[in-house]
PDB file of C-alpha atoms in Angstrom:
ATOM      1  CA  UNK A 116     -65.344 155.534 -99.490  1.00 63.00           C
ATOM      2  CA  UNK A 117     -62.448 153.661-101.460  1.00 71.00           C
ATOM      3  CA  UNK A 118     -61.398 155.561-104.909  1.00 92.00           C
ATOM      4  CA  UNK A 119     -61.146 153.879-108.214  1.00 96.00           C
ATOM      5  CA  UNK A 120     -57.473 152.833-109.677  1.00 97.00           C
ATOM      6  CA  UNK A 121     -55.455 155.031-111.821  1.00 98.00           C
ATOM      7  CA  UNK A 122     -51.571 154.573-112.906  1.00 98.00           C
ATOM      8  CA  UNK A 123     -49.716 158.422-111.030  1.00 97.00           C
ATOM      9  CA  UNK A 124     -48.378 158.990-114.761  1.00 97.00           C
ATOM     10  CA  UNK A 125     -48.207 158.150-118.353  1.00 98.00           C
ATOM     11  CA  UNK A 126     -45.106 159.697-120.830  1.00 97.00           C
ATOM     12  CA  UNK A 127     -45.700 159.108-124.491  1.00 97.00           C
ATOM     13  CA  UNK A 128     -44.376 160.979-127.542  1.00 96.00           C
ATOM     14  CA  UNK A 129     -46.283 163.430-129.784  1.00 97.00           C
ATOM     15  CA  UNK A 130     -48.619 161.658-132.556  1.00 97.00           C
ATOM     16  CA  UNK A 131     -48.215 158.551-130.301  1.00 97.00           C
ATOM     17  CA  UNK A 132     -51.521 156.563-128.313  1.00 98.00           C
ATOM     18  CA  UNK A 133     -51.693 156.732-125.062  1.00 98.00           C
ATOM     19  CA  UNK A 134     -54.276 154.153-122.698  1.00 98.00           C
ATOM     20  CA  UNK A 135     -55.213 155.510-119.672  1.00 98.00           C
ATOM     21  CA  UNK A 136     -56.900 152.940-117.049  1.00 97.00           C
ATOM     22  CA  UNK A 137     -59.046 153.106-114.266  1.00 97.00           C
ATOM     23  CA  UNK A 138     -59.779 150.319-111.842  1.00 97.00           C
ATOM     24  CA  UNK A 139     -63.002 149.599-109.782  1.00 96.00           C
ATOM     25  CA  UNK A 140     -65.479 146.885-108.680  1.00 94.00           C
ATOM     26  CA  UNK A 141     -68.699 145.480-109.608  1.00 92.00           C
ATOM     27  CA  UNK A 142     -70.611 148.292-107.463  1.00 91.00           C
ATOM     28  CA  UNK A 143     -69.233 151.174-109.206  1.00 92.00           C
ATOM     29  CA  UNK A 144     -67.421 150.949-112.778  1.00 92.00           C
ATOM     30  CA  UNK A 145     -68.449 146.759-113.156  1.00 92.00           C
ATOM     31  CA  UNK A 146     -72.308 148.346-112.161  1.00 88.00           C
ATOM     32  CA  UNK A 147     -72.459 151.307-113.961  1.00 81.00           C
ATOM     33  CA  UNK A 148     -69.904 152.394-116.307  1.00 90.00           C
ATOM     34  CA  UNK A 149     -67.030 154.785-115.811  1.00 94.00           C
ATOM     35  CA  UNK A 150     -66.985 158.372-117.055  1.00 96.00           C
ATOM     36  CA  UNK A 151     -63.674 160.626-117.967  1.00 97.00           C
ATOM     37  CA  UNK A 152     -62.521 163.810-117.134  1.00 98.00           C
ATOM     38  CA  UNK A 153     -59.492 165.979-117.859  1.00 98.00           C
ATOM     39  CA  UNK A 154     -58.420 168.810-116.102  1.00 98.00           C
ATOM     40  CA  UNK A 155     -56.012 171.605-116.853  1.00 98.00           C
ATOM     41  CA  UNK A 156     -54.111 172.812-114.182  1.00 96.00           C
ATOM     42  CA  UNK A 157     -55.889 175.801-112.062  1.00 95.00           C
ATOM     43  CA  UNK A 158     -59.514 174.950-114.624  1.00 98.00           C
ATOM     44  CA  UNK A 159     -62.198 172.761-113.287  1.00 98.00           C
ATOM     45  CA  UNK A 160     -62.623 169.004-114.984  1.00 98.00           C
ATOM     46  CA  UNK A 161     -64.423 168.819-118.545  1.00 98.00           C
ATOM     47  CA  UNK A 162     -66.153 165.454-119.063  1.00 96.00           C
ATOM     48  CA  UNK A 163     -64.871 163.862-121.983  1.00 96.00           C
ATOM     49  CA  UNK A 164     -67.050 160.666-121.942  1.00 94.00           C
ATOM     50  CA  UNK A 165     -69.667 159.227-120.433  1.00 92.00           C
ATOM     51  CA  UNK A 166     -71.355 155.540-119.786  1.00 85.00           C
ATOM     52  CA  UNK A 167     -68.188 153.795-120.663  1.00 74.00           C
ATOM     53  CA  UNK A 168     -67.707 155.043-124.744  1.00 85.00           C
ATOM     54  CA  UNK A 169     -69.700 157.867-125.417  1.00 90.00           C
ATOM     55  CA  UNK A 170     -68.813 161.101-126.255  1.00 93.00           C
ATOM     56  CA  UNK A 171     -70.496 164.808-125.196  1.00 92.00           C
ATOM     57  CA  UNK A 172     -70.519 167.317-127.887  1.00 92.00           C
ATOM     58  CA  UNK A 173     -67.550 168.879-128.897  1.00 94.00           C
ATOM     59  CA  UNK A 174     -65.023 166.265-127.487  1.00 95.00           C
ATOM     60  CA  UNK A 175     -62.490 165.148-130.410  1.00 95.00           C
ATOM     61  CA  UNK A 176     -62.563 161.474-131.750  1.00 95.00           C
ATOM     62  CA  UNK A 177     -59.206 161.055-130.941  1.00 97.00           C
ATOM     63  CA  UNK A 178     -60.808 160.375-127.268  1.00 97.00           C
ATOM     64  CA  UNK A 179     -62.203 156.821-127.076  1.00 96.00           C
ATOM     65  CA  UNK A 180     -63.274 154.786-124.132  1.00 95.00           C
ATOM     66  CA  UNK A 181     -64.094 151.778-123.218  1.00 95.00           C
ATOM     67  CA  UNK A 182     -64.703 149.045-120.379  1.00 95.00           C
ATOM     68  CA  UNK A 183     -63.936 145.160-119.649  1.00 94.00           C
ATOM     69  CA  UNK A 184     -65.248 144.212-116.563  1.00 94.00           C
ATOM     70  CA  UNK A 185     -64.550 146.419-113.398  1.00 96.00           C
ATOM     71  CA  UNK A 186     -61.588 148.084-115.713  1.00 97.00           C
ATOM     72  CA  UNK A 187     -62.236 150.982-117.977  1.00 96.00           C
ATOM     73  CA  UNK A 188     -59.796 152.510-120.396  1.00 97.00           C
ATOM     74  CA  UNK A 189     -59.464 155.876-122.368  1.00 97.00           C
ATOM     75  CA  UNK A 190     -57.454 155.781-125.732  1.00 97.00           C
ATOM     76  CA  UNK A 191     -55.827 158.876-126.526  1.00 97.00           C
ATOM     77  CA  UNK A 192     -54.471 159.124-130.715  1.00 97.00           C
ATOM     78  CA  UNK A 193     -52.368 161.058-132.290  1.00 97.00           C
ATOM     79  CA  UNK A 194     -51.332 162.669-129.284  1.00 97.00           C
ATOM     80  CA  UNK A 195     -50.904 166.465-129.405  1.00 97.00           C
ATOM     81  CA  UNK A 196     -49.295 168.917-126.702  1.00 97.00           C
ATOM     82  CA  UNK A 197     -52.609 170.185-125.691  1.00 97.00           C
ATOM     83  CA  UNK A 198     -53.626 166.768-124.444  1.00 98.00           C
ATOM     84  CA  UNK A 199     -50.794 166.921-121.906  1.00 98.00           C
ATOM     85  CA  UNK A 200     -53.730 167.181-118.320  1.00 98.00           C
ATOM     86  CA  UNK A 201     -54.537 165.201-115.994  1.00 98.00           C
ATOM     87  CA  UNK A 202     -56.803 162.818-116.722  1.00 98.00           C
ATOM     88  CA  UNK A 203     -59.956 161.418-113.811  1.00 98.00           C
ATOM     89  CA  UNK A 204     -61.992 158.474-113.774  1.00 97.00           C
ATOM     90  CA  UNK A 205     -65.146 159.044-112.307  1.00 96.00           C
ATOM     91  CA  UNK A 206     -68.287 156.202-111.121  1.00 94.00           C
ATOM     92  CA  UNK A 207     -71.648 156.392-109.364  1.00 93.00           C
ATOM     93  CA  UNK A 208     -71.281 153.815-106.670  1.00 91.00           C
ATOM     94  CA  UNK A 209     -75.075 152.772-105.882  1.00 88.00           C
ATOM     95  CA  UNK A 210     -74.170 150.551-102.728  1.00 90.00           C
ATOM     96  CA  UNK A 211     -72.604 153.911-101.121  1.00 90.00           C
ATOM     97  CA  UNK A 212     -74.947 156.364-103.057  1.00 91.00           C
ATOM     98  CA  UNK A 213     -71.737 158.237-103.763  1.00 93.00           C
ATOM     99  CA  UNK A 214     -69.153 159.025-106.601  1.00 94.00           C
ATOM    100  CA  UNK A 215     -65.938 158.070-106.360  1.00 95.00           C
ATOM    101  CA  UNK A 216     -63.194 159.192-108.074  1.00 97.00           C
ATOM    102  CA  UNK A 217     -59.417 157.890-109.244  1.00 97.00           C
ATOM    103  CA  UNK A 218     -56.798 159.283-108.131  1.00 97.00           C
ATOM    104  CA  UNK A 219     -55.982 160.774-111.630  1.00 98.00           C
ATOM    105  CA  UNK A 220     -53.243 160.210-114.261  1.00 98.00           C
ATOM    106  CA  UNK A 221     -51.144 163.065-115.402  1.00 98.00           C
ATOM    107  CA  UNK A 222     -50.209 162.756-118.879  1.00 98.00           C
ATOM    108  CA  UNK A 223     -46.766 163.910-120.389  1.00 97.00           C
ATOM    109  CA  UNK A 224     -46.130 164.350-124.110  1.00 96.00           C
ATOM    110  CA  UNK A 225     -42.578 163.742-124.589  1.00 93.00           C
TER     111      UNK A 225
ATOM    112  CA  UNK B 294     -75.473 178.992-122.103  1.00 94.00           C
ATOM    113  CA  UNK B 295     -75.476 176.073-119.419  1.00 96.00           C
ATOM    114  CA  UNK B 296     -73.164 177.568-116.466  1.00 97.00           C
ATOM    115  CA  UNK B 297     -72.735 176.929-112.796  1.00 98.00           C
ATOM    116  CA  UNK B 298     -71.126 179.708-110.969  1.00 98.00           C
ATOM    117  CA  UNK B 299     -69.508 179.585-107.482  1.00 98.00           C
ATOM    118  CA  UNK B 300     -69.477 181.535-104.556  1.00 98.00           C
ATOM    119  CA  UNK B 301     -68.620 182.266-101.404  1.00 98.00           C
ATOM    120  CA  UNK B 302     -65.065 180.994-100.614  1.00 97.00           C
ATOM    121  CA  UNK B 303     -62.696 182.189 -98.205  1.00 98.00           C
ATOM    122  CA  UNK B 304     -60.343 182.155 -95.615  1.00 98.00           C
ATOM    123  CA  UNK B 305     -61.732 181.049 -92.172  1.00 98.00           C
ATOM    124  CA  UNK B 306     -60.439 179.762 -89.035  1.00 98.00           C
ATOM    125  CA  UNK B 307     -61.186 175.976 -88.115  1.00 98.00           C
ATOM    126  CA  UNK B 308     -63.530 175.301 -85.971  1.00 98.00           C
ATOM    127  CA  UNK B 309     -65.721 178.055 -88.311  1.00 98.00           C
ATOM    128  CA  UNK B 310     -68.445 178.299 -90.848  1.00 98.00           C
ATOM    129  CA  UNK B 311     -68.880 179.308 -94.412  1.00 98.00           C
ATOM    130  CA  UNK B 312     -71.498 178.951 -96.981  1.00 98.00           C
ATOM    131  CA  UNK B 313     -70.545 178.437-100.514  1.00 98.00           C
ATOM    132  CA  UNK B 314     -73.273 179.222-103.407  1.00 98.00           C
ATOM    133  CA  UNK B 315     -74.025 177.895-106.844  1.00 98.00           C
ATOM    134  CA  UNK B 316     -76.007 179.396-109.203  1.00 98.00           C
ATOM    135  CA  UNK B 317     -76.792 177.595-112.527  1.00 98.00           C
ATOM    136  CA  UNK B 318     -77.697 179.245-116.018  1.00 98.00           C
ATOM    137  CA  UNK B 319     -79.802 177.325-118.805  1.00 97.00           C
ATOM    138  CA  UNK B 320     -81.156 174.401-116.304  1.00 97.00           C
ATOM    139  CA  UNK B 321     -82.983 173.487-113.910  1.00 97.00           C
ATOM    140  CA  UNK B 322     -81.234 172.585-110.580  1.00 97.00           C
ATOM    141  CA  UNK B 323     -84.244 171.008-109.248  1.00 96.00           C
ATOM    142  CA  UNK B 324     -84.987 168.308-112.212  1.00 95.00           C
ATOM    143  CA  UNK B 325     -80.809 166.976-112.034  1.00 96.00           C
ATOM    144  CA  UNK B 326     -78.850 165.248-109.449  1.00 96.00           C
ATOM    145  CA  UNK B 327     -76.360 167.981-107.937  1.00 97.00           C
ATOM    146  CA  UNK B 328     -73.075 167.663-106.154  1.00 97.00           C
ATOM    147  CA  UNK B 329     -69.988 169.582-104.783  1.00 98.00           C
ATOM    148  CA  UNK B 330     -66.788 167.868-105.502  1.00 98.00           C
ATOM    149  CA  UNK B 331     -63.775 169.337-103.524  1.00 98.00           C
ATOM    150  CA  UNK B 332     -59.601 169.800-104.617  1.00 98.00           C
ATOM    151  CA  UNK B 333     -57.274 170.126-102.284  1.00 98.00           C
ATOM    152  CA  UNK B 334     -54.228 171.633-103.406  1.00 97.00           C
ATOM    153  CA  UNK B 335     -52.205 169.529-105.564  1.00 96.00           C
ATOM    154  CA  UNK B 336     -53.997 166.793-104.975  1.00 97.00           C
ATOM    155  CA  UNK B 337     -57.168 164.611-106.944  1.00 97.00           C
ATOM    156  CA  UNK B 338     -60.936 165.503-107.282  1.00 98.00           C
ATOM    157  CA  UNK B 339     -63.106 164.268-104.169  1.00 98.00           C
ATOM    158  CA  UNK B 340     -66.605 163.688-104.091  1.00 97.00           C
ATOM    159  CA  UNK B 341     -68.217 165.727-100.994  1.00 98.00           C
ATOM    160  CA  UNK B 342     -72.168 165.687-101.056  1.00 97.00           C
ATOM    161  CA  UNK B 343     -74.840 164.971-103.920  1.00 96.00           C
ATOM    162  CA  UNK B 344     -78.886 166.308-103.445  1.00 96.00           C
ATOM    163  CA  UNK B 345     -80.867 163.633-105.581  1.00 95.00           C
ATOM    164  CA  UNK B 346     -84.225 165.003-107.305  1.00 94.00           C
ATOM    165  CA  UNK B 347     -86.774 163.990-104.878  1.00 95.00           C
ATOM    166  CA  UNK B 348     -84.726 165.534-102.044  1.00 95.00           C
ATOM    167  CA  UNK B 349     -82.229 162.892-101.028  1.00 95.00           C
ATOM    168  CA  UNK B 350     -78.846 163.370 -99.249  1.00 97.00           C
ATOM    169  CA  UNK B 351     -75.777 161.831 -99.238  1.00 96.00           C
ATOM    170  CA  UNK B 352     -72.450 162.891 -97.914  1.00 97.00           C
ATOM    171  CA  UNK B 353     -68.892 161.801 -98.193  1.00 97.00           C
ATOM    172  CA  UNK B 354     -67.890 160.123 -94.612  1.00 96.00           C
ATOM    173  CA  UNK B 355     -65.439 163.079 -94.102  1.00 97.00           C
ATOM    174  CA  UNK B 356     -67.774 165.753 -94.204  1.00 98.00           C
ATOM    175  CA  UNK B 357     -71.015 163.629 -92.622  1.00 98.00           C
ATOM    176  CA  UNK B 358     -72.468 165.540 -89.705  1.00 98.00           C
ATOM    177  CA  UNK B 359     -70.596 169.000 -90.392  1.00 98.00           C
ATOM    178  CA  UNK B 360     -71.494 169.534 -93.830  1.00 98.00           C
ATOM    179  CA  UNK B 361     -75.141 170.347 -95.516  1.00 98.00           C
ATOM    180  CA  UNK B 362     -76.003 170.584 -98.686  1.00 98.00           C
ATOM    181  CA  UNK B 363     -79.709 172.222 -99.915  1.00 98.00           C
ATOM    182  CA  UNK B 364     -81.440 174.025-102.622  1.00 98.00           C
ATOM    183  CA  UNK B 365     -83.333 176.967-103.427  1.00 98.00           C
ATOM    184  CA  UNK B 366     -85.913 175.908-106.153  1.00 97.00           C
ATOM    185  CA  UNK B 367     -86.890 179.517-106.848  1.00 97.00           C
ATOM    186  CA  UNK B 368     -83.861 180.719-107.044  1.00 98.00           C
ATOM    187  CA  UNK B 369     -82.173 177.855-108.928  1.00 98.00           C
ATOM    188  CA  UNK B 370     -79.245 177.738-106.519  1.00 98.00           C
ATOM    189  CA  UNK B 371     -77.474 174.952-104.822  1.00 98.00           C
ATOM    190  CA  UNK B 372     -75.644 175.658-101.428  1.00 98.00           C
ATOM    191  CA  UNK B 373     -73.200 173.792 -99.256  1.00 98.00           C
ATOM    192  CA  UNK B 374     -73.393 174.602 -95.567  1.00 98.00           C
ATOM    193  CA  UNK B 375     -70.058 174.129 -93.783  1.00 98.00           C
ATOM    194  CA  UNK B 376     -69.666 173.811 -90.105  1.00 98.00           C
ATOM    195  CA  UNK B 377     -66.835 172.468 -87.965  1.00 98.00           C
ATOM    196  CA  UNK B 378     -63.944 173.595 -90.438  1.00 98.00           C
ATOM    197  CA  UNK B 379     -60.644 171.990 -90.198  1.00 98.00           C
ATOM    198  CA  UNK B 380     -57.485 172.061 -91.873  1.00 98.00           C
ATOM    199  CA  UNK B 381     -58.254 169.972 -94.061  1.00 98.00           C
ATOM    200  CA  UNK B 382     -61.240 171.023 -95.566  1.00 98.00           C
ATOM    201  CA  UNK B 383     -59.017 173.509 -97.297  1.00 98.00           C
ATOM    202  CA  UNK B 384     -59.907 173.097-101.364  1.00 98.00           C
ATOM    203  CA  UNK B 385     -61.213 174.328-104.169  1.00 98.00           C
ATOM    204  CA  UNK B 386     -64.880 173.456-103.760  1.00 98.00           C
ATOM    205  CA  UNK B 387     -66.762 172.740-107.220  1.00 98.00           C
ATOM    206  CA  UNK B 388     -70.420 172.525-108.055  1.00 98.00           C
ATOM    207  CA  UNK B 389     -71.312 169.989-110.724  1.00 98.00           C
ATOM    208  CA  UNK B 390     -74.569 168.776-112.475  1.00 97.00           C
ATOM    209  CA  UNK B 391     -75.503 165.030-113.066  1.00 94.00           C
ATOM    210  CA  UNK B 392     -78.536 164.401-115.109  1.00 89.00           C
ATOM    211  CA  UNK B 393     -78.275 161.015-114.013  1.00 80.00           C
ATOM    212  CA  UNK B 394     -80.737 159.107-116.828  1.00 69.00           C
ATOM    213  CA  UNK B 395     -79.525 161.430-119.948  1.00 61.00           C
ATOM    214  CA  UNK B 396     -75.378 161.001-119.210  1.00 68.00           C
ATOM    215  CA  UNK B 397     -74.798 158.939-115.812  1.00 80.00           C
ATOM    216  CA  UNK B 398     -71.365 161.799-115.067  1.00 92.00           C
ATOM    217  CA  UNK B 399     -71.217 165.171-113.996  1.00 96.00           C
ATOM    218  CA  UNK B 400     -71.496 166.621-117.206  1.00 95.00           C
ATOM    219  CA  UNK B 401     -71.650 170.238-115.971  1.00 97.00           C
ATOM    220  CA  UNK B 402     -68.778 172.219-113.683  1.00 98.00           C
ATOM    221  CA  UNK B 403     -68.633 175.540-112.210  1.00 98.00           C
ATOM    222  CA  UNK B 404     -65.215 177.008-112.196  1.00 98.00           C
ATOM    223  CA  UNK B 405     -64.961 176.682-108.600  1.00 98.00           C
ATOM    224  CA  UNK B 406     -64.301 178.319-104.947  1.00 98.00           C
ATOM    225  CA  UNK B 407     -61.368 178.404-102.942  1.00 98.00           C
ATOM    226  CA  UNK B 408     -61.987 177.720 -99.157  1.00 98.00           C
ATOM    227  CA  UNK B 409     -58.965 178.498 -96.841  1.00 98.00           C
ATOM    228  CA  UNK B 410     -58.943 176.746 -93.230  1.00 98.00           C
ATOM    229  CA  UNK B 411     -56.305 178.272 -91.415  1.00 97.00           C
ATOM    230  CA  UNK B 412     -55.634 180.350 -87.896  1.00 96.00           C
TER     231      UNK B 412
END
């Protein structure tokens, strides 16, 4: 099962934005819409959003998401040292009946 | 409180067996789509098996034919039979919940299990 597209790494100073992408196809993120995760190292993944731009409970504004085509995209403002994580792109693939992840961006506040 | 709690990790040789566990808090496992996603060290998140509703399975290609996963509706527990270990199967192995029609994600994540292939 192929994995969805992420850059390795982003760097970006404090209070800056940061875009993290995610690359698919039309049977998983083009299909269905890409969710994101962000883990802290040695803590399991906490889903920040959900088909393509919306949030669960509790997740800051500062988080937005969205999707063109097989490409999705999380903004990050007003970047703060606790966003530093790695950040996963996750899709329901219905030809495979599977989920397939990114390989995951690590994000560095400078 | 929604919670999914892990169990069963270990260190086994390859070539063995081990059961992990997952017990979830505040839902139903039987009415949401559940799944074990698997870490290796330092590396990304890897889908590994998902029990739909109604009862179907579906399994990662790396894991088809050695692993199993299954439910205990009276219990409320999700388990992942593994046979066959190898090297490589060494991770921290996560239970998460999908509720499919309400989020489309895995909206729901135990803190996880470490399994240990190794002689």
């Amino acid at each position: 099962q192929a994995g969805l597209t992420q850059p390795p790494s982003v760097s970006k100073d404090l209070r800056q934005t940061a875009t993290l992408t995610c690359t698919g196809n039309s049977n998983d993120v083009g299909h269905q819409g890409a969710a994101w995760l962000q883990q802290y190292q040695g803590h399991p993944p906490k889903l920040l959003s959900f088909r393509d731009n919306n949030r669960p409970s509790g997740i800051s504004g500062r988080f937005s998401a969205t999707r063109s085509g097989n490409t999705a995209s999380l903004t990050i403002t007003e970047l703060q040292p606790e966003d530093e994580a790695d950040y996963y792109c996750s899709a329901w693939d219905g030809s495979l009946s599977a989920w397939v992840f990114g390989g995951g961006t690590k994000l560095t506040i400078l | 409180e929604v919670q999914l709690v892990e169990s069963g990790g270990g260190l086994v040789q390859p070539g063995g067996s081990l059961r992990l566990s997952c017990a979830a808090t505040g839902f139903t496992v039987s009415l949401n789509y559940m799944n074990w996603v698997r870490q290796a060290p330092g590396k990304g998140l890897e889908w590994v098996s998902i029990i739909f509703i109604e009862g179907s399975k579906y399994y990662a290609d790396s894991v088809k034919g050695r692993f199993t996963i299954s439910r205990d509706n009276s219990k409320n527990m999700l388990y992942l039979q593994m046979n066959s270990l190898r090297v490589e199967d060494t991770a921290v192995y996560y239970c998460a919940r999908d509720p499919a029609a309400a989020t489309g994600a895995l909206d729901i994540w135990g803190q996880g299990t470490m399994v240990t292939v190794s002689s």
